[in-house]
Coordinates of C-alpha atoms and ligand atoms in Angstrom, one line a residue:
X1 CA 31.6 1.8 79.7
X2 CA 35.4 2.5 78.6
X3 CA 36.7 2.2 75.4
X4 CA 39.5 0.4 77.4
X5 CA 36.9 -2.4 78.2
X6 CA 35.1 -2.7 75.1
X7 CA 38.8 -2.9 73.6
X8 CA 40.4 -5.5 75.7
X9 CA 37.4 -7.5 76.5
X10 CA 35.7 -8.1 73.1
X11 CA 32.3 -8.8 75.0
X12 CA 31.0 -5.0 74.1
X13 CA 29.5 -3.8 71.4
X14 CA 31.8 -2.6 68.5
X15 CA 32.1 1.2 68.4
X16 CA 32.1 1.1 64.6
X17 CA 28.5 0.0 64.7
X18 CA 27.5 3.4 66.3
X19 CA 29.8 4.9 63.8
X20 CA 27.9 3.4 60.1
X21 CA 24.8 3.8 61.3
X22 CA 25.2 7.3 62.1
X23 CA 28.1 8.9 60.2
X24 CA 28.1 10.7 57.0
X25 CA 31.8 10.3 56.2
X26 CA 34.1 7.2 57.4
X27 CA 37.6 7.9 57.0
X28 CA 39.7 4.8 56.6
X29 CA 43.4 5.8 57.0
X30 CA 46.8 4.0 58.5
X31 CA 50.1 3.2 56.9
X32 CA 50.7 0.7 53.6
X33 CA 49.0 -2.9 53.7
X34 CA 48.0 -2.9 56.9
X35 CA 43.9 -3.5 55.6
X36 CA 42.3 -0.2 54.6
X37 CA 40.9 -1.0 51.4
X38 CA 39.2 -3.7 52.8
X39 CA 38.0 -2.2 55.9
X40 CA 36.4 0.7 53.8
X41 CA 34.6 -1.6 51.6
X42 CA 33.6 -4.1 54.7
X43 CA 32.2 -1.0 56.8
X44 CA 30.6 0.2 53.2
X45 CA 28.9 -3.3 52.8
X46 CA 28.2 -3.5 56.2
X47 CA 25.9 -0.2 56.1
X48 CA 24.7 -0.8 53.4
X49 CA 23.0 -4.0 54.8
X50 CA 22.3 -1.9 57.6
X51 CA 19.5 0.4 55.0
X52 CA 21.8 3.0 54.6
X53 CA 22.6 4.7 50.8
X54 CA 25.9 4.0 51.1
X55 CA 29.4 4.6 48.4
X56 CA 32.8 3.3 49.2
X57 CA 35.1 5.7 47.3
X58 CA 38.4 3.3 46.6
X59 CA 41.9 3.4 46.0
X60 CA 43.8 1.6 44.2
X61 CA 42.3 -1.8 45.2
X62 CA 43.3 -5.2 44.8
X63 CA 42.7 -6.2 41.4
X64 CA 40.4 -9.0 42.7
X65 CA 38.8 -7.0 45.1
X66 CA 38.4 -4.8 42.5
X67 CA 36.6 -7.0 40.2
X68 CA 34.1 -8.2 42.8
X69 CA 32.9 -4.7 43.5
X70 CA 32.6 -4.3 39.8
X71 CA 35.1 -1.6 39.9
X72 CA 37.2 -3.4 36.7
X73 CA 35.6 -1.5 34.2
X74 CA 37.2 2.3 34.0
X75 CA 35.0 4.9 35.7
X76 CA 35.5 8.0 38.0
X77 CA 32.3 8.0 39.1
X78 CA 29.9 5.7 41.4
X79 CA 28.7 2.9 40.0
X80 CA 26.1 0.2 42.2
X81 CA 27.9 -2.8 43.3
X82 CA 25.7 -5.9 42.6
X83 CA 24.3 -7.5 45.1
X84 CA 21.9 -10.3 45.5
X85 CA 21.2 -10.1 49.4
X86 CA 20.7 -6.6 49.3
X87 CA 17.3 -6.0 50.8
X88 CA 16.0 -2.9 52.3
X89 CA 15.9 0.6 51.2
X90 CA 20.0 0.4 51.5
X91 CA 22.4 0.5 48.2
X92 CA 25.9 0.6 48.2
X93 CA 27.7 2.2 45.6
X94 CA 31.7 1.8 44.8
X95 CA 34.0 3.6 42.7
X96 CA 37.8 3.7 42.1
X97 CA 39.7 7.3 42.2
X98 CA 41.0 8.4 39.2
X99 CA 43.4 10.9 40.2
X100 CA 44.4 12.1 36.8
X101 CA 41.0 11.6 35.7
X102 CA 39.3 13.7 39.0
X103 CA 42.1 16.6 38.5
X104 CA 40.8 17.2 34.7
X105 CA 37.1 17.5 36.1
X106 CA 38.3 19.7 38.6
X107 CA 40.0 21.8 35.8
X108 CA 37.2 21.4 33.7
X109 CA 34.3 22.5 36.3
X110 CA 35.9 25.6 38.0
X111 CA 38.1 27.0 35.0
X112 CA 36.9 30.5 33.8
X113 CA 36.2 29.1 30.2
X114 CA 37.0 26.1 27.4
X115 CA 40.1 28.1 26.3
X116 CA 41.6 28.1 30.1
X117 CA 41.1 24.4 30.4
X118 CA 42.5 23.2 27.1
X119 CA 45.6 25.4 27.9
X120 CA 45.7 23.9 31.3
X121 CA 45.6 20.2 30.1
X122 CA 47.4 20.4 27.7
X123 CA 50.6 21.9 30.1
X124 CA 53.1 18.9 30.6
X125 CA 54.2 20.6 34.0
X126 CA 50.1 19.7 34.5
X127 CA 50.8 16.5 33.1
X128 CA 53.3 15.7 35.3
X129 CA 51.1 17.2 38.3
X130 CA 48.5 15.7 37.8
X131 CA 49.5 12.2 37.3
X132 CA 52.8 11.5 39.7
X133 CA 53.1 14.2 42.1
X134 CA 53.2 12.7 45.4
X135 CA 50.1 14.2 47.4
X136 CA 48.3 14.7 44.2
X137 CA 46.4 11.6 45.0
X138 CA 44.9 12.5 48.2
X139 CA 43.9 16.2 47.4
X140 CA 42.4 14.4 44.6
X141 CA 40.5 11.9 47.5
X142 CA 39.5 14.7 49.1
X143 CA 38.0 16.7 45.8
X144 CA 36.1 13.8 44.9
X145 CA 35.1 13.7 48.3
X146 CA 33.8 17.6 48.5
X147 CA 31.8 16.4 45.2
X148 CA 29.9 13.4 46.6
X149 CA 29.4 15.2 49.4
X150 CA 27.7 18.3 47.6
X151 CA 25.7 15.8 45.8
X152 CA 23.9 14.5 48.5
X153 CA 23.2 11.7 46.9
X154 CA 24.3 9.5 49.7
X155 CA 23.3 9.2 53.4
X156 CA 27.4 7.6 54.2
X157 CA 30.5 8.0 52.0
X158 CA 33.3 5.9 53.3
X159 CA 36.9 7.0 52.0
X160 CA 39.4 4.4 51.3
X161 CA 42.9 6.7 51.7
X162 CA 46.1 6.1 49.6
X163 CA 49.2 3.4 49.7
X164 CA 51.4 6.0 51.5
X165 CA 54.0 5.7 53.6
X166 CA 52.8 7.4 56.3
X167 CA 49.0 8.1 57.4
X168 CA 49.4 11.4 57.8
X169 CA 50.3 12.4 54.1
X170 CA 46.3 12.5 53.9
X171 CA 45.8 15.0 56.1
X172 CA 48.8 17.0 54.8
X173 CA 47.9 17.0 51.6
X174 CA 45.6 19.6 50.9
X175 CA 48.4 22.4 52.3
X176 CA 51.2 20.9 50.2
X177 CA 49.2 21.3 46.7
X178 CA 48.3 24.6 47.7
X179 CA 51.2 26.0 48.2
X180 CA 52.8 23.8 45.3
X181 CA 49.7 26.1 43.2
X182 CA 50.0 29.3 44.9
X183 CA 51.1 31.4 42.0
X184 CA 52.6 34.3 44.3
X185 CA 55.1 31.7 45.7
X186 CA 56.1 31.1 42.2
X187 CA 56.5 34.1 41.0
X188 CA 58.3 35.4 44.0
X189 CA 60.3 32.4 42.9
X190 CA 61.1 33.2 39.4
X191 CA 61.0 37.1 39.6
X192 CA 64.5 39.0 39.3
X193 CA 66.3 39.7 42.6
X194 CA 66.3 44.0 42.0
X195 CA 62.4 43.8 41.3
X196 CA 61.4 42.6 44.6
X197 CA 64.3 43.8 46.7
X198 CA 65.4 43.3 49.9
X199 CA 62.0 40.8 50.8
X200 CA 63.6 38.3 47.9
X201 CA 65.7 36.7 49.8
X202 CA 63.6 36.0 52.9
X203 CA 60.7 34.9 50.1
X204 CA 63.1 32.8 48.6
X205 CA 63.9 30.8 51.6
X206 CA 60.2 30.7 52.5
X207 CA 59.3 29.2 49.3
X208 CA 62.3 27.1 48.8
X209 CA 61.3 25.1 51.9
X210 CA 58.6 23.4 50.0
X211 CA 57.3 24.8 47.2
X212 CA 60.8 24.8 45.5
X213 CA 61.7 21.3 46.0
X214 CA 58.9 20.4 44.5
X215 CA 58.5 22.3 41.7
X216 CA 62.2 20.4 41.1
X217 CA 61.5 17.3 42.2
X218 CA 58.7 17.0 39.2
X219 CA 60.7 19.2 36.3
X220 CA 63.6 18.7 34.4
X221 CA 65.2 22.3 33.6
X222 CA 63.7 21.7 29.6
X223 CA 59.9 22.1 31.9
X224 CA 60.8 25.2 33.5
X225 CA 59.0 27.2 30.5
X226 CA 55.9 24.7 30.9
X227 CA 55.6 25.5 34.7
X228 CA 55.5 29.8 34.4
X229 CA 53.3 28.8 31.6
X230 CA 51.1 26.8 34.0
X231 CA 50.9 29.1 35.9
X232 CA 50.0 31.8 33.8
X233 CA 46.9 29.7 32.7
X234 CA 46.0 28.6 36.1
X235 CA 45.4 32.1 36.7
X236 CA 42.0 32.8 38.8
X237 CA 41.8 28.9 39.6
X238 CA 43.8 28.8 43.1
X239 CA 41.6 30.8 45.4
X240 CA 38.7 27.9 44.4
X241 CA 41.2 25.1 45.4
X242 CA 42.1 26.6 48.5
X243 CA 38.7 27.4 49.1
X244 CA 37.6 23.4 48.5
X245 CA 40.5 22.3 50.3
X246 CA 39.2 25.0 53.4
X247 CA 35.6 23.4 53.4
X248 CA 36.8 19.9 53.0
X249 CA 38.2 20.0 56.4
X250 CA 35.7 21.4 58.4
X251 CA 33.8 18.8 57.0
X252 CA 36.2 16.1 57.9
X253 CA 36.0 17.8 61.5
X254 CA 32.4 17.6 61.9
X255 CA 31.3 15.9 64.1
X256 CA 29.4 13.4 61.8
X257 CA 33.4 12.7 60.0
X258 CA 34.5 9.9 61.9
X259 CA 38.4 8.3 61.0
X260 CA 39.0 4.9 61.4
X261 CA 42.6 4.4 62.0
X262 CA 43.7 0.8 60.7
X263 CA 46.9 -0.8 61.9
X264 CA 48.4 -4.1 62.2
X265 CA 49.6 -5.4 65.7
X266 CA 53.6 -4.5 65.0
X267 CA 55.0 -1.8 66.8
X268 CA 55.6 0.2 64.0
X269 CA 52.1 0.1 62.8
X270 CA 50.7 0.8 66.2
X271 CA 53.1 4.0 66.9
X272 CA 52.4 5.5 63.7
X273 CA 48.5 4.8 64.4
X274 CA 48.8 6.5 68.2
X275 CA 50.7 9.3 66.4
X276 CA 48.0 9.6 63.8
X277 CA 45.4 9.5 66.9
X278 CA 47.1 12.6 68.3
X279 CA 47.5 14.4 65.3
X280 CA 43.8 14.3 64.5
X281 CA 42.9 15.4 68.6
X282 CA 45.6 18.4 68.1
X283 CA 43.6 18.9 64.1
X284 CA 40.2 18.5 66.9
X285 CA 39.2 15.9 63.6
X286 CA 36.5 13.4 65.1
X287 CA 38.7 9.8 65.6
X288 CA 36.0 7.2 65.6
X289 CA 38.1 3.9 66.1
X290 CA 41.1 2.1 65.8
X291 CA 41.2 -0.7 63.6
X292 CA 43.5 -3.3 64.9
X293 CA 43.8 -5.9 62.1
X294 CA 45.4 -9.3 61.4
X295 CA 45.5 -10.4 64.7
X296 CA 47.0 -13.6 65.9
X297 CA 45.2 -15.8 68.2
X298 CA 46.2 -19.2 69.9
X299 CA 43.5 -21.5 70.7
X300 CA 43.5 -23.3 74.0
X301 CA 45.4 -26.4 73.9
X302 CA 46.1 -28.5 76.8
X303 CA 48.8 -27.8 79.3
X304 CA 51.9 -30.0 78.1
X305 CA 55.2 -30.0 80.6
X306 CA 58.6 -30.2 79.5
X307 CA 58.6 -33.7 80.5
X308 CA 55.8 -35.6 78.5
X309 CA 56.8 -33.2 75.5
X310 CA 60.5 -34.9 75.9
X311 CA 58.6 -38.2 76.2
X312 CA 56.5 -37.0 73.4
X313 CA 59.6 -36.5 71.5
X314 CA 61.2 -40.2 72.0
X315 CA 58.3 -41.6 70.7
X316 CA 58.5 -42.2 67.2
X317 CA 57.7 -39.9 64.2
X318 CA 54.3 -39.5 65.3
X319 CA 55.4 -38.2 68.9
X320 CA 57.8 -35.7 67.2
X321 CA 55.4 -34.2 65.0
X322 CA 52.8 -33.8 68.2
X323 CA 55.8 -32.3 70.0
X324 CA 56.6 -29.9 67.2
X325 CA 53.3 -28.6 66.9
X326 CA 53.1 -27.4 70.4
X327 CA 56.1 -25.7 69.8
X328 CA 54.6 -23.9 67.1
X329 CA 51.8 -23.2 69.3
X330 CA 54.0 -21.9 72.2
X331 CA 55.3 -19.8 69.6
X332 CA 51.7 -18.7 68.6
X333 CA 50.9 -17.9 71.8
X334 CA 53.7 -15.6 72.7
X335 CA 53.3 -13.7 69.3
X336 CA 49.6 -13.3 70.4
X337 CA 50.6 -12.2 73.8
X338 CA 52.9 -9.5 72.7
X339 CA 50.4 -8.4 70.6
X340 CA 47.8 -7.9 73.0
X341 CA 51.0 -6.3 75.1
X342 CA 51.1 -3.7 72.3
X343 CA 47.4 -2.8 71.9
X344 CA 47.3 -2.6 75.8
X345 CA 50.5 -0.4 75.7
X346 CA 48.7 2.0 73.2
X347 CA 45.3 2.2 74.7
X348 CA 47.3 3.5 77.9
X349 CA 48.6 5.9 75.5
X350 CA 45.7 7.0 74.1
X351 CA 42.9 6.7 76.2
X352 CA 39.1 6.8 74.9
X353 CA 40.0 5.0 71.8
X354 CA 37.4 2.3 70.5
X355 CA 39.3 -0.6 69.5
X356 CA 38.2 -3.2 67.3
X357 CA 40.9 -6.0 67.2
X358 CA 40.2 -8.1 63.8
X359 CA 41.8 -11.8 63.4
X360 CA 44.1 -12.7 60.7
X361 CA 41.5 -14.4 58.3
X362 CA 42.6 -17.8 56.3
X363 CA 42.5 -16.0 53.1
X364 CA 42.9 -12.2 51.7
X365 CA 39.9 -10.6 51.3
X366 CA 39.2 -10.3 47.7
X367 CA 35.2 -10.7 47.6
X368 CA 31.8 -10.2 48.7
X369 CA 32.0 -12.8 51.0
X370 CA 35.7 -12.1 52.1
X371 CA 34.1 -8.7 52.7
X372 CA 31.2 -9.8 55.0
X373 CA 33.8 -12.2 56.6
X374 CA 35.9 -9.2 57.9
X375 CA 32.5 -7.4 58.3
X376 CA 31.9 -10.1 61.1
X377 CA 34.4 -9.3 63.1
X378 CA 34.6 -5.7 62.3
X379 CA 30.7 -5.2 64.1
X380 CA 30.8 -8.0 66.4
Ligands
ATP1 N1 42.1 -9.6 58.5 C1 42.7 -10.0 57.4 N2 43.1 -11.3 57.2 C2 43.7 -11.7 56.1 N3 44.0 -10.9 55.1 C3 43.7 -9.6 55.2 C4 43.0 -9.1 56.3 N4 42.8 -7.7 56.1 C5 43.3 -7.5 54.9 N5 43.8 -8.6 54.3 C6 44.6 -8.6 53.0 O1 45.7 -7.9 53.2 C7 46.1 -7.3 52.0 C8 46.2 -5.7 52.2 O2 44.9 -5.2 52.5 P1 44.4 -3.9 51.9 O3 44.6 -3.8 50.5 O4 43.0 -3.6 52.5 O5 45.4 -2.9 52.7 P2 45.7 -1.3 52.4 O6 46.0 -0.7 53.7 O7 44.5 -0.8 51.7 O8 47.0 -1.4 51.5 P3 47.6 -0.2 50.7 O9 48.3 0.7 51.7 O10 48.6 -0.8 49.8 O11 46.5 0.5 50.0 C9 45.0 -7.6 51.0 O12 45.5 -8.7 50.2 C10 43.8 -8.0 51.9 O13 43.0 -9.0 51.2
MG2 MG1 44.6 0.3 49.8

């Protein structure tokens, strides 16, 4: 069977069922609000149920989401969601990334000794890194993510990704930091024109293509000490980030990674999905489904013609408001239709893709229940 047909028809099975019974890292990504935080923990729940040792790593969840996955009180590590109906050798744990939090353990695990990581966190240029940098938060996804991993405690670990503005900010993440923490760039940077010679210049344009702009983008000139000193202290420590970084992606392109690309049913959303689908082929990173959430659906109502509607609408206050609501409902149905236009448009596009279309649900999805809800419709 096609993906085409177990998208369009909605009879098959869901190809995410495959996927959380058998994978050992979900990727949930797409572009701002369109539903990943709740897909991540609804897939999480969902395998859970299903007997696996499952833990939804989060993002920045809503604060009532949060709450009901008991993710209120401060932690950067996994803690068991509560569960009554849990039965079965599953468990599903949840936790909520820290990204300031998850940088310090990193400092603190792989430094050289305690003297190296006090004068690392106590830099403000690390201050500054660590907290607001742009990126910072998904290297630090994908850290956390090498640690779970390592651990093994877990037979799934589904990974909610950040509020950015574009989906594939994730996946360039990890090259970003690097280079932002590649020492040689820095000094090549900062070291006097006549010492390096002729190469400086060509250097200098390398590294003021990225690494530049954001060195300035986070300091103000009184910094500039703070960041050679950074640097000086982060001595020894880059090769091990690159090297995480390096074995966090041939994990994600295992073939037991699979990404779950969320989108809404808006142009926008669904180009910057297929464009997300095609940047993981040419990355060969395993795409496991797209997510195509907060659809709208018109129910069947009767056939009305123009006619009886103008009747309709001569007939007294309770004839208008009938009339009015099947022009909300015409309306309805062409928003639906051009929907189902779009997600036909990009499964022409990108062929093979599992689609799972989700409905817009009456309420936001800020529970348990709101999570097996979603869950529903996610594995139908
Ligand atoms: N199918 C749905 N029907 C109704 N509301 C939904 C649905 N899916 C998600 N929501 C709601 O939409 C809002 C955004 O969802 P969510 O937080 O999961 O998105 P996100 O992609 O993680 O956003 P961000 O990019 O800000 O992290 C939430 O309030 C959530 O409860
Ligand atoms: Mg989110």
């Amino acid at each position: 069977m096609t993906a085409r047909t177990r998208g369009s028809t909605g009879t098959a099975t869901s190809p995410l069922v495959d996927l959380a019974r058998t994978a050992r890292i979900v990727v949930c990504c797409g572009s701002g609000g369109v539903g990943k935080t709740s897909t991540a923990a609804a897939v999480a729940l969902w395998a859970a149920e299903a007997g696996r040792r499952t833990c939804v790593l989060t993002i920045d969840p809503a604060r009532r989401l949060a709450q009901a996955l008991g993710l209120d009180l401060l932690s950067n590590a996994p803690r068991p969601v509560q569960l009554d109906e849990l039965e079965g050798p599953g468990s599903l744990d949840a936790m909520m990334l820290d990204m300031r939090r998850t940088f310090d353990e990193v400092i603190e695990r792989y430094a050289r000794d305690s003297e190296q990581v006090d004068r690392i966190l106590a830099n403000r240029f690390y201050q500054r890194l660590s907290s607001t940098l742009a990126g910072t938060q998904e290297y630090m996804a994908m850290e956390k993510l090498y640690e779970l991993h390592e651990s093994q405690r877990y037979d799934l670990l589904v990974v909610d990704t950040p509020p950015t503005r574009s989906a594939l900010d994730f996946l360039d993440a990890p090259d970003n930091l690097n280079e932002l923490l590649d020492a040689r760039a820095f000094r090549l940077l900062i070291a006097p024109a006549q010492r390096i010679g002729r190469g400086y210049l060509r250097g200098l344009n390398l590294a003021t293509t990225a690494m530049t702009k954001m060195v300035r983008r986070v300091t103000g000139s009184e910094l500039l000490a703070e960041v050679g000193e950074f640097f000086a202290a982060f001595e020894g420590m880059y090769d091990g980030f690159k090297e995480r970084a390096g074995l966090v992606y041939d994990q994600l392109k295992h073939p037991s990674t699979a990404f779950v690309v969320v989108a809404t049913p808006d142009g926008p959303a669904l180009r910057e999905a297929a464009y997300f689908a095609s940047r993981l082929a040419a990355d060969r990173m395993p795409l496991g489904a797209l997510v195509v959430n907060r659809i709208h659906r018109a129910g069947a109502v009767p056939e009305v013609p123009a006619a009886a509607r103008a009747k309709l609408r001569a007939a007294g206050a309770d004839g208008r408001l009938l009339a009015d609501l099947l022009e909300l409902h015409d309306n309805l149905e062409t928003l639906a239709a051009a929907e189902q236009r779009r997600v036909r448009d990009l499964l022409e596009a990108v062929p093979n893709l599992g689609v799972v279309q989700v409905p817009l649900l009456p309420d936001d999805v800020h529970d348990v229940a709101g999570l097996r809800m979603l869950g529903r419709h996610l594995f139908a």
